[in-house]
Amino acid sequence: ERERAQAEDLERARKKTKDAQDAFDEFKNRRTSTFMTAFEHIAAAIDRVYKELTQSESHPLGGTAYLSLESPDEPYNHGVKFTAMPPTKRFRDMEQLSGGEKTMAALALIFAIHSYRSSPFFVLDEVDAALDKTNVEKMAAFIRARSHGTGAGSEGAACQSIVISLKDYFFDKADSLVGVSRDVNEACSKVLTFDLTQYEE
């Protein structure tokens, strides 16, 4: 009788173990599927976005960027490697890129992620600080195109961008300007606005 009771207990324990393993496998598969859906979309978008950010008259094809998984079996438990090659540059690690090149690569990654789960607006604080005039103008044109729902990875969805910048050649690509200055007489800040949509580019 004791042997029969223990056999029943063992069978119940085996069933509970199997149910727990099945539930774990289901969550693992859902987790992998969710991760890979996002990763595949972003990996496909990042090269298009980076090309648009880095192309110019002298380099009409732009640069190359791609993402790769360190562990395809359990991608969410390991890293994602981001590689960006600016135009005319050979492959090198991200740490070896210049400040401006890293900035352009980071922006490409941000906007590629945005193309998967879009947000209504961006606030970018002095992202142009490490960029030269040419790259500032490229970035400004890119952000302007995205704000109007055009450009790589935008899928026609407009995204308002609020950019804090100290570079005057960034300003002329904006739809409007907001300036903050110090009012010495009243000992407070003063806000000035200027609509640029009434002027042609």
JSON list of C-alpha atoms in Angstrom, two decimals:
[
{"chain": "A", "resi": 1, "resn": "GLU", "atom": "CA", "xyz": [0.00, 0.00, 0.00]},
{"chain": "A", "resi": 2, "resn": "ARG", "atom": "CA", "xyz": [2.87, 2.37, 0.88]},
{"chain": "A", "resi": 3, "resn": "GLU", "atom": "CA", "xyz": [4.62, 1.49, -2.39]},
{"chain": "A", "resi": 4, "resn": "ARG", "atom": "CA", "xyz": [1.43, 2.25, -4.35]},
{"chain": "A", "resi": 5, "resn": "ALA", "atom": "CA", "xyz": [0.98, 5.60, -2.56]},
{"chain": "A", "resi": 6, "resn": "GLN", "atom": "CA", "xyz": [4.60, 6.54, -3.23]},
{"chain": "A", "resi": 7, "resn": "ALA", "atom": "CA", "xyz": [4.22, 5.57, -6.91]},
{"chain": "A", "resi": 8, "resn": "GLU", "atom": "CA", "xyz": [1.19, 7.87, -7.16]},
{"chain": "A", "resi": 9, "resn": "ASP", "atom": "CA", "xyz": [3.12, 10.68, -5.45]},
{"chain": "A", "resi": 10, "resn": "LEU", "atom": "CA", "xyz": [5.99, 10.16, -7.89]},
{"chain": "A", "resi": 11, "resn": "GLU", "atom": "CA", "xyz": [3.62, 10.30, -10.87]},
{"chain": "A", "resi": 12, "resn": "ARG", "atom": "CA", "xyz": [2.03, 13.51, -9.56]},
{"chain": "A", "resi": 13, "resn": "ALA", "atom": "CA", "xyz": [5.50, 15.03, -9.05]},
{"chain": "A", "resi": 14, "resn": "ARG", "atom": "CA", "xyz": [6.51, 14.03, -12.58]},
{"chain": "A", "resi": 15, "resn": "LYS", "atom": "CA", "xyz": [3.35, 15.65, -13.98]},
{"chain": "A", "resi": 16, "resn": "LYS", "atom": "CA", "xyz": [3.97, 18.87, -12.03]},
{"chain": "A", "resi": 17, "resn": "THR", "atom": "CA", "xyz": [7.57, 18.89, -13.26]},
{"chain": "A", "resi": 18, "resn": "LYS", "atom": "CA", "xyz": [6.42, 18.40, -16.88]},
{"chain": "A", "resi": 19, "resn": "ASP", "atom": "CA", "xyz": [3.77, 21.14, -16.55]},
{"chain": "A", "resi": 20, "resn": "ALA", "atom": "CA", "xyz": [6.37, 23.53, -15.10]},
{"chain": "A", "resi": 21, "resn": "GLN", "atom": "CA", "xyz": [8.84, 22.69, -17.89]},
{"chain": "A", "resi": 22, "resn": "ASP", "atom": "CA", "xyz": [6.14, 23.17, -20.56]},
{"chain": "A", "resi": 23, "resn": "ALA", "atom": "CA", "xyz": [5.18, 26.55, -19.07]},
{"chain": "A", "resi": 24, "resn": "PHE", "atom": "CA", "xyz": [8.86, 27.58, -18.92]},
{"chain": "A", "resi": 25, "resn": "ASP", "atom": "CA", "xyz": [9.40, 26.52, -22.55]},
{"chain": "A", "resi": 26, "resn": "GLU", "atom": "CA", "xyz": [6.32, 28.45, -23.63]},
{"chain": "A", "resi": 27, "resn": "PHE", "atom": "CA", "xyz": [7.54, 31.65, -21.95]},
{"chain": "A", "resi": 28, "resn": "LYS", "atom": "CA", "xyz": [11.04, 31.09, -23.35]},
{"chain": "A", "resi": 29, "resn": "ASN", "atom": "CA", "xyz": [9.65, 30.72, -26.87]},
{"chain": "A", "resi": 30, "resn": "ARG", "atom": "CA", "xyz": [7.46, 33.82, -26.47]},
{"chain": "A", "resi": 31, "resn": "ARG", "atom": "CA", "xyz": [10.43, 35.76, -25.09]},
{"chain": "A", "resi": 32, "resn": "THR", "atom": "CA", "xyz": [12.65, 34.68, -27.99]},
{"chain": "A", "resi": 33, "resn": "SER", "atom": "CA", "xyz": [9.92, 35.44, -30.54]},
{"chain": "A", "resi": 34, "resn": "THR", "atom": "CA", "xyz": [9.27, 38.91, -29.07]},
{"chain": "A", "resi": 35, "resn": "PHE", "atom": "CA", "xyz": [12.98, 39.72, -28.95]},
{"chain": "A", "resi": 36, "resn": "MET", "atom": "CA", "xyz": [13.67, 38.44, -32.48]},
{"chain": "A", "resi": 37, "resn": "THR", "atom": "CA", "xyz": [10.70, 40.32, -33.97]},
{"chain": "A", "resi": 38, "resn": "ALA", "atom": "CA", "xyz": [12.12, 43.58, -32.60]},
{"chain": "A", "resi": 39, "resn": "PHE", "atom": "CA", "xyz": [15.73, 42.69, -33.44]},
{"chain": "A", "resi": 40, "resn": "GLU", "atom": "CA", "xyz": [14.99, 41.71, -37.06]},
{"chain": "A", "resi": 41, "resn": "HIS", "atom": "CA", "xyz": [13.02, 44.91, -37.67]},
{"chain": "A", "resi": 42, "resn": "ILE", "atom": "CA", "xyz": [15.70, 47.14, -36.13]},
{"chain": "A", "resi": 43, "resn": "ALA", "atom": "CA", "xyz": [18.54, 45.24, -37.86]},
{"chain": "A", "resi": 44, "resn": "ALA", "atom": "CA", "xyz": [16.81, 45.74, -41.23]},
{"chain": "A", "resi": 45, "resn": "ALA", "atom": "CA", "xyz": [16.13, 49.43, -40.58]},
{"chain": "A", "resi": 46, "resn": "ILE", "atom": "CA", "xyz": [19.52, 50.45, -39.20]},
{"chain": "A", "resi": 47, "resn": "ASP", "atom": "CA", "xyz": [21.46, 50.15, -42.45]},
{"chain": "A", "resi": 48, "resn": "ARG", "atom": "CA", "xyz": [18.87, 52.22, -44.35]},
{"chain": "A", "resi": 49, "resn": "VAL", "atom": "CA", "xyz": [18.86, 54.91, -41.64]},
{"chain": "A", "resi": 50, "resn": "TYR", "atom": "CA", "xyz": [22.66, 55.03, -41.37]},
{"chain": "A", "resi": 51, "resn": "LYS", "atom": "CA", "xyz": [23.03, 55.26, -45.15]},
{"chain": "A", "resi": 52, "resn": "GLU", "atom": "CA", "xyz": [20.61, 58.21, -45.24]},
{"chain": "A", "resi": 53, "resn": "LEU", "atom": "CA", "xyz": [22.45, 59.94, -42.38]},
{"chain": "A", "resi": 54, "resn": "THR", "atom": "CA", "xyz": [25.91, 59.55, -43.97]},
{"chain": "A", "resi": 55, "resn": "GLN", "atom": "CA", "xyz": [25.30, 59.89, -47.70]},
{"chain": "A", "resi": 56, "resn": "SER", "atom": "CA", "xyz": [26.52, 62.96, -49.58]},
{"chain": "A", "resi": 57, "resn": "GLU", "atom": "CA", "xyz": [27.30, 64.07, -53.12]},
{"chain": "A", "resi": 58, "resn": "SER", "atom": "CA", "xyz": [30.80, 62.62, -52.88]},
{"chain": "A", "resi": 59, "resn": "HIS", "atom": "CA", "xyz": [29.50, 59.44, -51.17]},
{"chain": "A", "resi": 60, "resn": "PRO", "atom": "CA", "xyz": [26.00, 58.82, -52.57]},
{"chain": "A", "resi": 61, "resn": "LEU", "atom": "CA", "xyz": [25.76, 55.32, -51.07]},
{"chain": "A", "resi": 62, "resn": "GLY", "atom": "CA", "xyz": [26.62, 56.45, -47.53]},
{"chain": "A", "resi": 63, "resn": "GLY", "atom": "CA", "xyz": [28.08, 54.14, -44.90]},
{"chain": "A", "resi": 64, "resn": "THR", "atom": "CA", "xyz": [27.16, 50.67, -43.72]},
{"chain": "A", "resi": 65, "resn": "ALA", "atom": "CA", "xyz": [25.74, 49.60, -40.35]},
{"chain": "A", "resi": 66, "resn": "TYR", "atom": "CA", "xyz": [24.52, 46.30, -39.02]},
{"chain": "A", "resi": 67, "resn": "LEU", "atom": "CA", "xyz": [23.62, 44.47, -35.83]},
{"chain": "A", "resi": 68, "resn": "SER", "atom": "CA", "xyz": [24.68, 40.94, -34.89]},
{"chain": "A", "resi": 69, "resn": "LEU", "atom": "CA", "xyz": [23.79, 38.67, -32.00]},
{"chain": "A", "resi": 70, "resn": "GLU", "atom": "CA", "xyz": [26.45, 37.25, -29.70]},
{"chain": "A", "resi": 71, "resn": "SER", "atom": "CA", "xyz": [24.22, 34.24, -28.94]},
{"chain": "A", "resi": 72, "resn": "PRO", "atom": "CA", "xyz": [21.48, 33.31, -31.45]},
{"chain": "A", "resi": 73, "resn": "ASP", "atom": "CA", "xyz": [20.21, 30.54, -29.13]},
{"chain": "A", "resi": 74, "resn": "GLU", "atom": "CA", "xyz": [19.42, 32.83, -26.18]},
{"chain": "A", "resi": 75, "resn": "PRO", "atom": "CA", "xyz": [19.74, 36.32, -27.67]},
{"chain": "A", "resi": 76, "resn": "TYR", "atom": "CA", "xyz": [18.16, 38.08, -24.68]},
{"chain": "A", "resi": 77, "resn": "ASN", "atom": "CA", "xyz": [20.84, 36.72, -22.30]},
{"chain": "A", "resi": 78, "resn": "HIS", "atom": "CA", "xyz": [23.80, 38.00, -24.30]},
{"chain": "A", "resi": 79, "resn": "GLY", "atom": "CA", "xyz": [24.93, 41.12, -26.11]},
{"chain": "A", "resi": 80, "resn": "VAL", "atom": "CA", "xyz": [24.06, 42.70, -29.44]},
{"chain": "A", "resi": 81, "resn": "LYS", "atom": "CA", "xyz": [27.06, 43.94, -31.41]},
{"chain": "A", "resi": 82, "resn": "PHE", "atom": "CA", "xyz": [26.61, 47.17, -33.34]},
{"chain": "A", "resi": 83, "resn": "THR", "atom": "CA", "xyz": [28.99, 47.82, -36.22]},
{"chain": "A", "resi": 84, "resn": "ALA", "atom": "CA", "xyz": [29.08, 51.05, -38.23]},
{"chain": "A", "resi": 85, "resn": "MET", "atom": "CA", "xyz": [31.42, 51.80, -41.12]},
{"chain": "A", "resi": 86, "resn": "PRO", "atom": "CA", "xyz": [31.41, 55.44, -42.26]},
{"chain": "A", "resi": 87, "resn": "PRO", "atom": "CA", "xyz": [31.89, 56.10, -46.00]},
{"chain": "A", "resi": 88, "resn": "THR", "atom": "CA", "xyz": [35.43, 55.28, -47.26]},
{"chain": "A", "resi": 89, "resn": "LYS", "atom": "CA", "xyz": [36.38, 53.80, -43.86]},
{"chain": "A", "resi": 90, "resn": "ARG", "atom": "CA", "xyz": [37.31, 50.16, -43.35]},
{"chain": "A", "resi": 91, "resn": "PHE", "atom": "CA", "xyz": [35.92, 47.96, -40.59]},
{"chain": "A", "resi": 92, "resn": "ARG", "atom": "CA", "xyz": [36.96, 48.86, -37.04]},
{"chain": "A", "resi": 93, "resn": "ASP", "atom": "CA", "xyz": [35.48, 48.62, -33.56]},
{"chain": "A", "resi": 94, "resn": "MET", "atom": "CA", "xyz": [33.03, 51.27, -32.40]},
{"chain": "A", "resi": 95, "resn": "GLU", "atom": "CA", "xyz": [35.57, 52.46, -29.79]},
{"chain": "A", "resi": 96, "resn": "GLN", "atom": "CA", "xyz": [37.96, 53.46, -32.59]},
{"chain": "A", "resi": 97, "resn": "LEU", "atom": "CA", "xyz": [35.51, 55.76, -34.35]},
{"chain": "A", "resi": 98, "resn": "SER", "atom": "CA", "xyz": [35.76, 59.51, -33.88]},
{"chain": "A", "resi": 99, "resn": "GLY", "atom": "CA", "xyz": [33.27, 61.42, -31.71]},
{"chain": "A", "resi": 100, "resn": "GLY", "atom": "CA", "xyz": [31.33, 62.62, -34.75]},
{"chain": "A", "resi": 101, "resn": "GLU", "atom": "CA", "xyz": [31.21, 59.14, -36.28]},
{"chain": "A", "resi": 102, "resn": "LYS", "atom": "CA", "xyz": [29.95, 57.68, -33.00]},
{"chain": "A", "resi": 103, "resn": "THR", "atom": "CA", "xyz": [27.27, 60.38, -32.85]},
{"chain": "A", "resi": 104, "resn": "MET", "atom": "CA", "xyz": [25.99, 59.55, -36.34]},
{"chain": "A", "resi": 105, "resn": "ALA", "atom": "CA", "xyz": [26.00, 55.82, -35.50]},
{"chain": "A", "resi": 106, "resn": "ALA", "atom": "CA", "xyz": [24.13, 56.42, -32.23]},
{"chain": "A", "resi": 107, "resn": "LEU", "atom": "CA", "xyz": [21.50, 58.53, -34.00]},
{"chain": "A", "resi": 108, "resn": "ALA", "atom": "CA", "xyz": [21.03, 55.78, -36.60]},
{"chain": "A", "resi": 109, "resn": "LEU", "atom": "CA", "xyz": [20.44, 53.27, -33.79]},
{"chain": "A", "resi": 110, "resn": "ILE", "atom": "CA", "xyz": [17.97, 55.57, -32.00]},
{"chain": "A", "resi": 111, "resn": "PHE", "atom": "CA", "xyz": [15.92, 56.20, -35.15]},
{"chain": "A", "resi": 112, "resn": "ALA", "atom": "CA", "xyz": [16.03, 52.51, -36.15]},
{"chain": "A", "resi": 113, "resn": "ILE", "atom": "CA", "xyz": [14.61, 51.56, -32.73]},
{"chain": "A", "resi": 114, "resn": "HIS", "atom": "CA", "xyz": [12.05, 54.34, -33.12]},
{"chain": "A", "resi": 115, "resn": "SER", "atom": "CA", "xyz": [10.88, 52.81, -36.41]},
{"chain": "A", "resi": 116, "resn": "TYR", "atom": "CA", "xyz": [9.84, 49.68, -34.48]},
{"chain": "A", "resi": 117, "resn": "ARG", "atom": "CA", "xyz": [8.05, 51.33, -31.55]},
{"chain": "A", "resi": 118, "resn": "SER", "atom": "CA", "xyz": [7.51, 54.94, -32.47]},
{"chain": "A", "resi": 119, "resn": "SER", "atom": "CA", "xyz": [7.19, 57.73, -29.95]},
{"chain": "A", "resi": 120, "resn": "PRO", "atom": "CA", "xyz": [5.39, 61.03, -30.66]},
{"chain": "A", "resi": 121, "resn": "PHE", "atom": "CA", "xyz": [8.46, 63.21, -30.19]},
{"chain": "A", "resi": 122, "resn": "PHE", "atom": "CA", "xyz": [12.18, 63.31, -29.44]},
{"chain": "A", "resi": 123, "resn": "VAL", "atom": "CA", "xyz": [14.14, 65.67, -27.22]},
{"chain": "A", "resi": 124, "resn": "LEU", "atom": "CA", "xyz": [17.77, 65.74, -28.39]},
{"chain": "A", "resi": 125, "resn": "ASP", "atom": "CA", "xyz": [20.16, 67.75, -26.24]},
{"chain": "A", "resi": 126, "resn": "GLU", "atom": "CA", "xyz": [23.22, 69.05, -28.13]},
{"chain": "A", "resi": 127, "resn": "VAL", "atom": "CA", "xyz": [23.62, 65.87, -30.16]},
{"chain": "A", "resi": 128, "resn": "ASP", "atom": "CA", "xyz": [25.51, 67.95, -32.73]},
{"chain": "A", "resi": 129, "resn": "ALA", "atom": "CA", "xyz": [28.27, 68.98, -30.30]},
{"chain": "A", "resi": 130, "resn": "ALA", "atom": "CA", "xyz": [30.88, 66.58, -31.75]},
{"chain": "A", "resi": 131, "resn": "LEU", "atom": "CA", "xyz": [29.87, 67.11, -35.40]},
{"chain": "A", "resi": 132, "resn": "ASP", "atom": "CA", "xyz": [31.47, 69.29, -38.05]},
{"chain": "A", "resi": 133, "resn": "LYS", "atom": "CA", "xyz": [29.39, 71.63, -40.25]},
{"chain": "A", "resi": 134, "resn": "THR", "atom": "CA", "xyz": [28.80, 69.03, -42.99]},
{"chain": "A", "resi": 135, "resn": "ASN", "atom": "CA", "xyz": [27.54, 66.38, -40.58]},
{"chain": "A", "resi": 136, "resn": "VAL", "atom": "CA", "xyz": [25.41, 68.88, -38.66]},
{"chain": "A", "resi": 137, "resn": "GLU", "atom": "CA", "xyz": [23.67, 69.80, -41.91]},
{"chain": "A", "resi": 138, "resn": "LYS", "atom": "CA", "xyz": [23.18, 66.11, -42.79]},
{"chain": "A", "resi": 139, "resn": "MET", "atom": "CA", "xyz": [21.73, 65.41, -39.36]},
{"chain": "A", "resi": 140, "resn": "ALA", "atom": "CA", "xyz": [19.49, 68.48, -39.47]},
{"chain": "A", "resi": 141, "resn": "ALA", "atom": "CA", "xyz": [18.14, 67.50, -42.91]},
{"chain": "A", "resi": 142, "resn": "PHE", "atom": "CA", "xyz": [17.55, 63.95, -41.68]},
{"chain": "A", "resi": 143, "resn": "ILE", "atom": "CA", "xyz": [15.67, 65.07, -38.55]},
{"chain": "A", "resi": 144, "resn": "ARG", "atom": "CA", "xyz": [13.64, 67.52, -40.63]},
{"chain": "A", "resi": 145, "resn": "ALA", "atom": "CA", "xyz": [12.66, 64.73, -43.05]},
{"chain": "A", "resi": 146, "resn": "ARG", "atom": "CA", "xyz": [11.65, 62.49, -40.14]},
{"chain": "A", "resi": 147, "resn": "SER", "atom": "CA", "xyz": [9.62, 65.30, -38.59]},
{"chain": "A", "resi": 148, "resn": "HIS", "atom": "CA", "xyz": [7.62, 65.51, -41.82]},
{"chain": "A", "resi": 149, "resn": "GLY", "atom": "CA", "xyz": [7.14, 61.73, -42.08]},
{"chain": "A", "resi": 150, "resn": "THR", "atom": "CA", "xyz": [9.64, 61.11, -44.88]},
{"chain": "A", "resi": 151, "resn": "GLY", "atom": "CA", "xyz": [13.02, 59.41, -44.88]},
{"chain": "A", "resi": 152, "resn": "ALA", "atom": "CA", "xyz": [14.36, 55.92, -44.18]},
{"chain": "A", "resi": 153, "resn": "GLY", "atom": "CA", "xyz": [12.52, 53.94, -41.54]},
{"chain": "A", "resi": 154, "resn": "SER", "atom": "CA", "xyz": [9.89, 56.61, -40.88]},
{"chain": "A", "resi": 155, "resn": "GLU", "atom": "CA", "xyz": [7.10, 54.61, -42.57]},
{"chain": "A", "resi": 156, "resn": "GLY", "atom": "CA", "xyz": [5.29, 57.89, -43.16]},
{"chain": "A", "resi": 157, "resn": "ALA", "atom": "CA", "xyz": [4.83, 58.59, -39.44]},
{"chain": "A", "resi": 158, "resn": "ALA", "atom": "CA", "xyz": [5.80, 62.14, -38.54]},
{"chain": "A", "resi": 159, "resn": "CYS", "atom": "CA", "xyz": [7.76, 62.59, -35.32]},
{"chain": "A", "resi": 160, "resn": "GLN", "atom": "CA", "xyz": [8.21, 65.97, -33.71]},
{"chain": "A", "resi": 161, "resn": "SER", "atom": "CA", "xyz": [11.80, 66.65, -32.68]},
{"chain": "A", "resi": 162, "resn": "ILE", "atom": "CA", "xyz": [12.84, 69.21, -30.09]},
{"chain": "A", "resi": 163, "resn": "VAL", "atom": "CA", "xyz": [16.55, 69.80, -30.52]},
{"chain": "A", "resi": 164, "resn": "ILE", "atom": "CA", "xyz": [18.73, 71.88, -28.21]},
{"chain": "A", "resi": 165, "resn": "SER", "atom": "CA", "xyz": [21.61, 73.17, -30.28]},
{"chain": "A", "resi": 166, "resn": "LEU", "atom": "CA", "xyz": [24.22, 75.93, -30.25]},
{"chain": "A", "resi": 167, "resn": "LYS", "atom": "CA", "xyz": [25.06, 75.63, -33.97]},
{"chain": "A", "resi": 168, "resn": "ASP", "atom": "CA", "xyz": [23.53, 78.27, -36.20]},
{"chain": "A", "resi": 169, "resn": "TYR", "atom": "CA", "xyz": [23.66, 76.08, -39.32]},
{"chain": "A", "resi": 170, "resn": "PHE", "atom": "CA", "xyz": [21.30, 73.68, -37.54]},
{"chain": "A", "resi": 171, "resn": "PHE", "atom": "CA", "xyz": [18.74, 76.43, -36.92]},
{"chain": "A", "resi": 172, "resn": "ASP", "atom": "CA", "xyz": [17.80, 77.11, -40.55]},
{"chain": "A", "resi": 173, "resn": "LYS", "atom": "CA", "xyz": [16.44, 73.57, -41.00]},
{"chain": "A", "resi": 174, "resn": "ALA", "atom": "CA", "xyz": [13.96, 73.99, -38.14]},
{"chain": "A", "resi": 175, "resn": "ASP", "atom": "CA", "xyz": [10.26, 74.82, -38.45]},
{"chain": "A", "resi": 176, "resn": "SER", "atom": "CA", "xyz": [10.46, 77.17, -35.48]},
{"chain": "A", "resi": 177, "resn": "LEU", "atom": "CA", "xyz": [12.97, 78.47, -32.98]},
{"chain": "A", "resi": 178, "resn": "VAL", "atom": "CA", "xyz": [12.65, 78.88, -29.24]},
{"chain": "A", "resi": 179, "resn": "GLY", "atom": "CA", "xyz": [15.33, 80.93, -27.55]},
{"chain": "A", "resi": 180, "resn": "VAL", "atom": "CA", "xyz": [15.92, 81.31, -23.84]},
{"chain": "A", "resi": 181, "resn": "SER", "atom": "CA", "xyz": [17.84, 84.35, -22.61]},
{"chain": "A", "resi": 182, "resn": "ARG", "atom": "CA", "xyz": [18.54, 85.94, -19.27]},
{"chain": "A", "resi": 183, "resn": "ASP", "atom": "CA", "xyz": [16.71, 89.12, -18.39]},
{"chain": "A", "resi": 184, "resn": "VAL", "atom": "CA", "xyz": [19.18, 90.94, -16.09]},
{"chain": "A", "resi": 185, "resn": "ASN", "atom": "CA", "xyz": [16.73, 93.69, -15.10]},
{"chain": "A", "resi": 186, "resn": "GLU", "atom": "CA", "xyz": [14.03, 91.29, -13.92]},
{"chain": "A", "resi": 187, "resn": "ALA", "atom": "CA", "xyz": [16.48, 88.56, -12.78]},
{"chain": "A", "resi": 188, "resn": "CYS", "atom": "CA", "xyz": [14.66, 85.80, -14.65]},
{"chain": "A", "resi": 189, "resn": "SER", "atom": "CA", "xyz": [14.69, 83.91, -17.93]},
{"chain": "A", "resi": 190, "resn": "LYS", "atom": "CA", "xyz": [12.96, 85.23, -21.02]},
{"chain": "A", "resi": 191, "resn": "VAL", "atom": "CA", "xyz": [11.59, 83.02, -23.83]},
{"chain": "A", "resi": 192, "resn": "LEU", "atom": "CA", "xyz": [11.56, 84.16, -27.46]},
{"chain": "A", "resi": 193, "resn": "THR", "atom": "CA", "xyz": [9.90, 82.26, -30.30]},
{"chain": "A", "resi": 194, "resn": "PHE", "atom": "CA", "xyz": [10.25, 82.60, -34.07]},
{"chain": "A", "resi": 195, "resn": "ASP", "atom": "CA", "xyz": [8.24, 80.79, -36.77]},
{"chain": "A", "resi": 196, "resn": "LEU", "atom": "CA", "xyz": [10.40, 79.81, -39.75]},
{"chain": "A", "resi": 197, "resn": "THR", "atom": "CA", "xyz": [7.66, 78.13, -41.81]},
{"chain": "A", "resi": 198, "resn": "GLN", "atom": "CA", "xyz": [6.77, 81.49, -43.40]},
{"chain": "A", "resi": 199, "resn": "TYR", "atom": "CA", "xyz": [10.19, 81.62, -45.10]},
{"chain": "A", "resi": 200, "resn": "GLU", "atom": "CA", "xyz": [11.42, 79.54, -48.01]},
{"chain": "A", "resi": 201, "resn": "GLU", "atom": "CA", "xyz": [14.52, 77.40, -47.52]}
]
